[in-house]
Short mmCIF file of C-alpha atoms and ligand atoms in Angstrom, two decimals:
data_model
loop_
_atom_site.label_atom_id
_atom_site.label_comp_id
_atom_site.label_asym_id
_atom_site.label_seq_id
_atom_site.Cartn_x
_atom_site.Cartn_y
_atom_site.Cartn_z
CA UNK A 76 0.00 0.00 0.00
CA UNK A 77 1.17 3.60 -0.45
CA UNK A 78 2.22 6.03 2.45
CA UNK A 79 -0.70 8.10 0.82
CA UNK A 80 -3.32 5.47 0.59
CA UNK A 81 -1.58 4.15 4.31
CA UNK A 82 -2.55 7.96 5.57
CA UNK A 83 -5.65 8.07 4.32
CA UNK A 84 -6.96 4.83 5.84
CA UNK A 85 -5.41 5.52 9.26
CA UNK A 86 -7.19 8.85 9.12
CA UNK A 87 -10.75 7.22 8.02
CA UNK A 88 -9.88 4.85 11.33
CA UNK A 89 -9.69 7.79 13.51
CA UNK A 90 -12.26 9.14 12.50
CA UNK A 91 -14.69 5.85 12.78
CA UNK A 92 -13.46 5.46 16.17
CA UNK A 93 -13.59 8.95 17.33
CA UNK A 94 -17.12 9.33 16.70
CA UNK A 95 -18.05 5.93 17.96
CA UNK A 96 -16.54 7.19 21.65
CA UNK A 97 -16.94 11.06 21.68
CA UNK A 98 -13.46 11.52 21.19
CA UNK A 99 -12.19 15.63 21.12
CA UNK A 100 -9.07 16.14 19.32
CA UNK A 101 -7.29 19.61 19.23
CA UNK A 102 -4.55 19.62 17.74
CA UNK A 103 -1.32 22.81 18.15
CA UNK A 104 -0.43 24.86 14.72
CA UNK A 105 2.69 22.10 14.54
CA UNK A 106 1.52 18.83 14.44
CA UNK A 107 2.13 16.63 11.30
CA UNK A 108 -0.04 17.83 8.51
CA UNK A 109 -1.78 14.40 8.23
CA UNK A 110 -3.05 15.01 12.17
CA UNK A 111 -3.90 19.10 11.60
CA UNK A 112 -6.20 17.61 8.38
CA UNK A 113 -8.26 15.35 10.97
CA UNK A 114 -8.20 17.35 14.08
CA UNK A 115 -11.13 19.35 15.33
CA UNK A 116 -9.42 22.46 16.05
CA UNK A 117 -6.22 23.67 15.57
CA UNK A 118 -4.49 26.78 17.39
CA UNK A 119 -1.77 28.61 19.13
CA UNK A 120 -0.74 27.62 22.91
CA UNK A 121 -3.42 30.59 23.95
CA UNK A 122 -6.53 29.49 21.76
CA UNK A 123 -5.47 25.90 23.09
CA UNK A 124 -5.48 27.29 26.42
CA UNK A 125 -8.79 29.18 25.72
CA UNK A 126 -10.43 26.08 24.52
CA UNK A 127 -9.89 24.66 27.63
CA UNK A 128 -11.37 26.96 29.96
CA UNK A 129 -14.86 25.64 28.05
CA UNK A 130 -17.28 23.41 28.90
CA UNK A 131 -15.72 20.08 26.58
CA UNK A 132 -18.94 17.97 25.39
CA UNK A 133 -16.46 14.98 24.97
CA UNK A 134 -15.97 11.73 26.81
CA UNK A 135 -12.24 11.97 26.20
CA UNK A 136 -9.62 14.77 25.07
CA UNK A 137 -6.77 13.42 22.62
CA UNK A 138 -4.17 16.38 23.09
CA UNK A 139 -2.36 16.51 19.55
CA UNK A 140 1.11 19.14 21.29
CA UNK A 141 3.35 18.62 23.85
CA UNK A 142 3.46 18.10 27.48
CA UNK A 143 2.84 21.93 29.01
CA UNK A 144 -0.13 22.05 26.28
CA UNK A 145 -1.59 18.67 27.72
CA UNK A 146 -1.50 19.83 31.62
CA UNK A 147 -3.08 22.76 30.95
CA UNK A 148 -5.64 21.44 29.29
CA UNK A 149 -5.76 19.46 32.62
CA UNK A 150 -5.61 22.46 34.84
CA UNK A 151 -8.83 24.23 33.65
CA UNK A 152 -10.76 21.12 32.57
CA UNK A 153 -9.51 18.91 36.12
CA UNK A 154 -12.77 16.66 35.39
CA UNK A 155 -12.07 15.40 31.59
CA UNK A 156 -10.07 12.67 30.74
CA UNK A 157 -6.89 13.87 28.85
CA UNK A 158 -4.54 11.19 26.87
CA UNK A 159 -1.52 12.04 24.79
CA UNK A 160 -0.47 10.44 21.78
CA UNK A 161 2.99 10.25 22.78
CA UNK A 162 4.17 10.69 26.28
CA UNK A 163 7.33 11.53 24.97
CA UNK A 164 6.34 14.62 23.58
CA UNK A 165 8.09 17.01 25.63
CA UNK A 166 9.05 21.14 25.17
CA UNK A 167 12.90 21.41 26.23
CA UNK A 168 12.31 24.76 26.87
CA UNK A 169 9.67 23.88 29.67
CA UNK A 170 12.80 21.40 31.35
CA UNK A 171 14.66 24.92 31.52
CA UNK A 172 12.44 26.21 34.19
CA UNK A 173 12.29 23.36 37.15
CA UNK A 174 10.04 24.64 40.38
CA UNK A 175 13.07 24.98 42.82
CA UNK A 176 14.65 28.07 40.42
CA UNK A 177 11.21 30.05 40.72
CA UNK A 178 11.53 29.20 44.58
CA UNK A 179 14.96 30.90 45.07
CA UNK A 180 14.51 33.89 42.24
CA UNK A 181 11.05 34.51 44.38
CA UNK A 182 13.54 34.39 47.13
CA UNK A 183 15.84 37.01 45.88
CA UNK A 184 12.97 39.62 44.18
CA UNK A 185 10.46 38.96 46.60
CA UNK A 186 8.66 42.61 45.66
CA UNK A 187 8.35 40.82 41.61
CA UNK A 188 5.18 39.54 40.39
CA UNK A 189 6.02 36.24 38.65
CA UNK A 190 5.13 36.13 35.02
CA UNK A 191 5.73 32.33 32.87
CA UNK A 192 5.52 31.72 29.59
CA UNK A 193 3.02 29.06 29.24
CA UNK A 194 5.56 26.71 28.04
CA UNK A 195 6.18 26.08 31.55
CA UNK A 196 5.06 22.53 33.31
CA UNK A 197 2.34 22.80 36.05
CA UNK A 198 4.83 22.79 39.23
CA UNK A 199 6.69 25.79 37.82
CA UNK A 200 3.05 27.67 37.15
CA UNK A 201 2.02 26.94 40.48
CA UNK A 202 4.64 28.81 41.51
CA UNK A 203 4.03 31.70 38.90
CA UNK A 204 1.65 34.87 39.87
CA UNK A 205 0.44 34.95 36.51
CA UNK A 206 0.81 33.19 33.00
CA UNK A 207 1.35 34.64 29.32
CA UNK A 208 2.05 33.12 25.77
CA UNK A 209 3.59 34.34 23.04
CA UNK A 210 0.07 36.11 21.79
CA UNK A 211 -0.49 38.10 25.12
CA UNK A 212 2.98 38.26 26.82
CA UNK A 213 3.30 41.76 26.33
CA UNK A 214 -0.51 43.14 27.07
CA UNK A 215 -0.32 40.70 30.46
CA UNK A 216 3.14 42.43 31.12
CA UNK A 217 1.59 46.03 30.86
CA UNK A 218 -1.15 45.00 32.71
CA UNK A 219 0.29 44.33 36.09
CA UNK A 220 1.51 47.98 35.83
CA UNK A 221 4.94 47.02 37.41
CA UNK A 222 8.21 48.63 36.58
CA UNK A 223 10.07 45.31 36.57
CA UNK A 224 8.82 41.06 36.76
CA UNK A 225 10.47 38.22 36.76
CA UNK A 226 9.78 36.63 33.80
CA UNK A 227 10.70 32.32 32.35
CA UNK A 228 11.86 30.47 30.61
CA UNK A 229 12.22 32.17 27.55
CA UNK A 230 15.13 34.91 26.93
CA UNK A 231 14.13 35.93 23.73
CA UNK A 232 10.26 36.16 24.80
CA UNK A 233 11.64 38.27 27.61
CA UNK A 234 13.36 40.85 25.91
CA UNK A 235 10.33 41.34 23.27
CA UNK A 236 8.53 42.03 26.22
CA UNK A 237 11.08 44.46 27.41
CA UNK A 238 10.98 45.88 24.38
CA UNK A 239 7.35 46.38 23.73
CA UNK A 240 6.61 47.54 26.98
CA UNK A 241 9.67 49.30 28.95
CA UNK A 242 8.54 46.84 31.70
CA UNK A 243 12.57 45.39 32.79
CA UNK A 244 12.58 41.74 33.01
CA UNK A 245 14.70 39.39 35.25
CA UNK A 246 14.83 35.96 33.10
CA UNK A 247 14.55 32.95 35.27
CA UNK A 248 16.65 30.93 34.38
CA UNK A 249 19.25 33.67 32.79
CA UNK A 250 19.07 31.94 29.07
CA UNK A 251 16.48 29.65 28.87
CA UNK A 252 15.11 29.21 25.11
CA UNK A 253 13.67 27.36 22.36
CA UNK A 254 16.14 24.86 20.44
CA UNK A 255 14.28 25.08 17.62
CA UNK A 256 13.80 29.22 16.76
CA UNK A 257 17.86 30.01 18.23
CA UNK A 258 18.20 28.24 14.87
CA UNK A 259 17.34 31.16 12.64
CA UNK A 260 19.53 33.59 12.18
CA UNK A 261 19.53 37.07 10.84
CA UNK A 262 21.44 36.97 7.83
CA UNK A 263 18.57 34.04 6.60
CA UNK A 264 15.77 36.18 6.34
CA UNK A 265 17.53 39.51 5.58
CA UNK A 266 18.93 37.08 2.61
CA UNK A 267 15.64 36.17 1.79
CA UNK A 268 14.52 39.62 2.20
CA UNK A 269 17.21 40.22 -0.79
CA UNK A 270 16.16 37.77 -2.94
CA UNK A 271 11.95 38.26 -2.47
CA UNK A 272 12.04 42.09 -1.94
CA UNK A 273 8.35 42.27 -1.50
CA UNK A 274 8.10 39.78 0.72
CA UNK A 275 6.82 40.43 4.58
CA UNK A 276 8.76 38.98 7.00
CA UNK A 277 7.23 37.00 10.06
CA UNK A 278 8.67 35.83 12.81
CA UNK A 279 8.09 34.37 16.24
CA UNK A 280 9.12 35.82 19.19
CA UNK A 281 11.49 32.60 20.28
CA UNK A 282 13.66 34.46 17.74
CA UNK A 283 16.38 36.05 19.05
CA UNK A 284 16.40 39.88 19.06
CA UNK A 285 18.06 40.35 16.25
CA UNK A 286 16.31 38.30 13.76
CA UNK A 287 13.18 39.72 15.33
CA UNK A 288 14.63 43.38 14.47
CA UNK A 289 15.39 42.23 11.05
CA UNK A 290 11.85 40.96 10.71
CA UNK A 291 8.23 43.07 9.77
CA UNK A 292 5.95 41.04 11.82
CA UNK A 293 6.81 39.46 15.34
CA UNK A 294 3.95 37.37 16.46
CA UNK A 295 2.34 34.11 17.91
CA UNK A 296 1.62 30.92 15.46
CA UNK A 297 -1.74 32.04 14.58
CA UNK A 298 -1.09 35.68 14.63
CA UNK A 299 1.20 34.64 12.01
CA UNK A 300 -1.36 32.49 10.42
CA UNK A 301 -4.32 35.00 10.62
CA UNK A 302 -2.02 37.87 9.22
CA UNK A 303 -1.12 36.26 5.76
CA UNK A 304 -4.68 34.88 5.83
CA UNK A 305 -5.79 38.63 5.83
CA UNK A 306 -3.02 40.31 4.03
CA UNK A 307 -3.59 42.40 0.73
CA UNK A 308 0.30 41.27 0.01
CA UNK A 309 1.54 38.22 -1.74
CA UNK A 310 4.54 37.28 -0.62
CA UNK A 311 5.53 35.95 2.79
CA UNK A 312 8.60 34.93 4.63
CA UNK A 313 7.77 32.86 7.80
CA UNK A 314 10.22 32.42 10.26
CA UNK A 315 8.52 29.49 12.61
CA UNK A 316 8.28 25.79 13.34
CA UNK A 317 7.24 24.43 9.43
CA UNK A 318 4.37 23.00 10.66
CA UNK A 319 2.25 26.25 10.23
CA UNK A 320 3.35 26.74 7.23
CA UNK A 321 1.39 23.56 6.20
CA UNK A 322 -1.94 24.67 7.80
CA UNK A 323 -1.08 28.07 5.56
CA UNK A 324 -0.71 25.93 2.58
CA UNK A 325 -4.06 23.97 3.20
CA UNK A 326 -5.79 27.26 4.40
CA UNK A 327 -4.82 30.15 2.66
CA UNK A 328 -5.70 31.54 -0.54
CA UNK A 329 -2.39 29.23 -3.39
CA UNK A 330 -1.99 32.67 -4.75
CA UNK A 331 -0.07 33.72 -1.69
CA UNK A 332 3.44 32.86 -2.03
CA UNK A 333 4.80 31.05 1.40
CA UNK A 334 8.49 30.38 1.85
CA UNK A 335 9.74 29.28 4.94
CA UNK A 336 12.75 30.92 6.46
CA UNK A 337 14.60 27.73 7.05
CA UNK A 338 12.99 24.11 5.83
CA UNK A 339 14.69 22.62 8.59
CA UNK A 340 12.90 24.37 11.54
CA UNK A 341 10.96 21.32 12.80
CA UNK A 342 10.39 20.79 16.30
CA UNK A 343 10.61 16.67 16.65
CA UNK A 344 8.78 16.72 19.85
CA UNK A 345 6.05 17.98 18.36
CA UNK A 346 6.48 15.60 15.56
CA UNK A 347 6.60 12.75 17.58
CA UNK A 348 2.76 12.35 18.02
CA UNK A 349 1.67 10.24 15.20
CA UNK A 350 -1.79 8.71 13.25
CA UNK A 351 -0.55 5.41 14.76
CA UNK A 352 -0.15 6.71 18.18
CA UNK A 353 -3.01 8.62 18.12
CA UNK A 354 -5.53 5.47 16.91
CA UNK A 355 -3.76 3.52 19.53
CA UNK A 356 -4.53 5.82 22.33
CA UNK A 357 -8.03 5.99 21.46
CA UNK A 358 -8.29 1.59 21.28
CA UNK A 359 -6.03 0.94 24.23
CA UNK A 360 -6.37 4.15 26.67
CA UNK A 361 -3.26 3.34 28.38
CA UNK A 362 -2.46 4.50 31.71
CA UNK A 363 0.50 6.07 31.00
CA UNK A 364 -0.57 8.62 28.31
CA UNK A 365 -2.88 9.90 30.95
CA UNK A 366 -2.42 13.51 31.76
CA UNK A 367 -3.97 14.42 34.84
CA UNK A 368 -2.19 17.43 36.96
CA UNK A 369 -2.62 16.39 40.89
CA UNK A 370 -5.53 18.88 42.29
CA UNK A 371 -3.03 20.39 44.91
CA UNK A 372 -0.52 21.95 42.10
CA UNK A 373 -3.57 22.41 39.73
CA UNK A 374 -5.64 24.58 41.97
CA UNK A 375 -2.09 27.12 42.00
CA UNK A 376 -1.44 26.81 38.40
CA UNK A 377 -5.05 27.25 37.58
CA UNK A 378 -4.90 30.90 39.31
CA UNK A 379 -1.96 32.22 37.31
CA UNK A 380 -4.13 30.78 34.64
CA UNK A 381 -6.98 32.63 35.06
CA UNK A 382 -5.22 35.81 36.24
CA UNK A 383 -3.87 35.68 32.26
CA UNK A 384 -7.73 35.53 31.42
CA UNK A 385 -8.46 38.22 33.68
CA UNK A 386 -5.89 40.58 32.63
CA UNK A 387 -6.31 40.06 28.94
CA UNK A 388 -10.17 40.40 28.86
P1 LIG B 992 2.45 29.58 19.93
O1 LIG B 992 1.70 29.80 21.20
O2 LIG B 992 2.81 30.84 19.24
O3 LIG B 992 1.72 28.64 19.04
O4 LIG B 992 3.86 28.93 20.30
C1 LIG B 992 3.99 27.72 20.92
C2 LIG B 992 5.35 27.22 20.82
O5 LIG B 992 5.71 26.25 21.43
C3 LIG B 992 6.25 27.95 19.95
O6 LIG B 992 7.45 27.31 19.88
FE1 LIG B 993 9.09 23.82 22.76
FE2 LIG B 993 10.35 25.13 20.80
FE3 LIG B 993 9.06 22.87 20.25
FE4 LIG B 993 7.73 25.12 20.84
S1 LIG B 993 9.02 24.73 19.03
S2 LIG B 993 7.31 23.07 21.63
S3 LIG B 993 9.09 26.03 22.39
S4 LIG B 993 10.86 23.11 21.57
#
């Protein structure tokens, strides 16, 4: 049988099943294309996190991301019954920031309201005074109307806070960052920038600072999606995980012209969620793709949760 015919099948499978046992499956902006094509919805870490804070009408949740996107989906919904595909599918950048860090930089700046990235795992939010992503990190920044925060894991997220705000952040830990953005590097898109001269730029603000100062547009996934869906231009550089740039391809209008700042930014955790893995979950339901943050961290993390919901309103 071909891959393609092997796809398709496996998909038609899912589905069957799915519907037989009231199966949800969100999915994040970089799964495999062959998962964002049979998901139910597909978003950015905040409309993930957004989706959660609803009522689910689903037996079960399939969470299609990686671990931080899982347990929160488990903080605000602590009654549904979460599986991942892959336990394995983990966000090195949320390893950067282990609870007993937050403890002794709370120690140290204990006048600093504690902002996390959401890539964060649920001990670390629990610690956290409130929560951000990369669509909101800068409005929840402004909001607490503090001159300085300390703000993890992510360096680069940091200083586009810093620099869209004036707010000064302390990074806990000092460097912490995403392996797979650190990977683009200035001269790639002002190169591409040379060769597509009306192209718009777009990158995420993982980047470092000075590919984002070399780009047009900094934004989250689907801000980046949603702009070149609305654009009036035709031409796009996109400076992210590849994975959105296949939901642009299936999406958006073929006239626009995508091209991908590198073709080798793929995040393999994110990749390691499969079709396989996914119908396997749903037949077997094992134990240990269970996500289910214990009620004493949840109810913390859940606060810094909501105080992002409150402040971004
Ligand atoms: P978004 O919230 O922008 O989708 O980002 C999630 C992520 O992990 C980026 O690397
Ligand atoms: Fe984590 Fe980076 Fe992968 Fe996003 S792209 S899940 S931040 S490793």
């Amino acid at each position: 049988m071909s891959q393609g015919n092997r796809t398709k099948e496996l998909q038609e499978e899912i589905l069957k099943l799915k519907k037989g046992e009231n199966i949800f499956l969100p999915a994040h902006n970089y799964q495999r294309p062959e998962i964002q094509e049979i998901a139910d919805v597909l978003g950015d870490s905040l409309e993930l996190a957004r989706l959660a804070q609803k009522e689910i009408k689903a037996d079960t949740i399939v969470f299609c991301g990686v671990d931080f996107m899982a347990e929160t989906m488990s903080i605000l919904n602590p009654d549904a019954e979460i599986y991942v595909p892959e336990p394995k599918a983990r966000c090195p950048m949320a390893m950067m920031c282990p609870k007993n860090i937050l403890i002794k930089a709370k120690a140290e700046h204990p006048d600093l309201p504690v902002v996390l990235y959401v890539n964060t795992l649920a001990e670390a939010k629990a610690e956290a005074d409130v929560i951000c992503t990369s669509a909101n990190a800068a409005k929840v920044v402004k909001a607490l109307g503090a001159e300085k925060v300390l703000f993890g894991p992510d360096k680069n997220l940091a200083d586009y806070v810093e620099k869209k705000t004036g707010v000064k952040t302390i990074p806990v830990p000092e460097d912490g960052y995403c392996i797979v953005h650190v990977r683009f590097a200035p001269e790639m898109i002002l190169e591409l920038k040379r060769k597509h001269p009306n192209a718009v730029a777009l990158v995420h603000p993982e980047c470092e600072m000075e590919v984002q100062n070399v780009a047009d547009i900094v934004g989250s996934t689907s801000f980046m999606f949603n702009y070149v869906k609305e654009s009036k231009e035709k031409e796009f550089i996109i400076g992210t995980e590849i994975g959105l740039i296949e939901r642009m391809k299936r999406e958006i209008d073929g006239n626009k012209i995508l091209i991908p700042a590198s073709e080798k930014a793929i995040c393999r955790n994110m990749k390691l969620n499969t079709l396989e893995k996914i119908r396997d979950v749903i037949i077997n339901k094992p134990k240990e793709n269970m996500v289910k943050v214990p009620e004493k961290v949840a109810e913390k993390a859940r606060g810094a949760l909501e105080k992002m919901f409150q402040l971004t309103k």
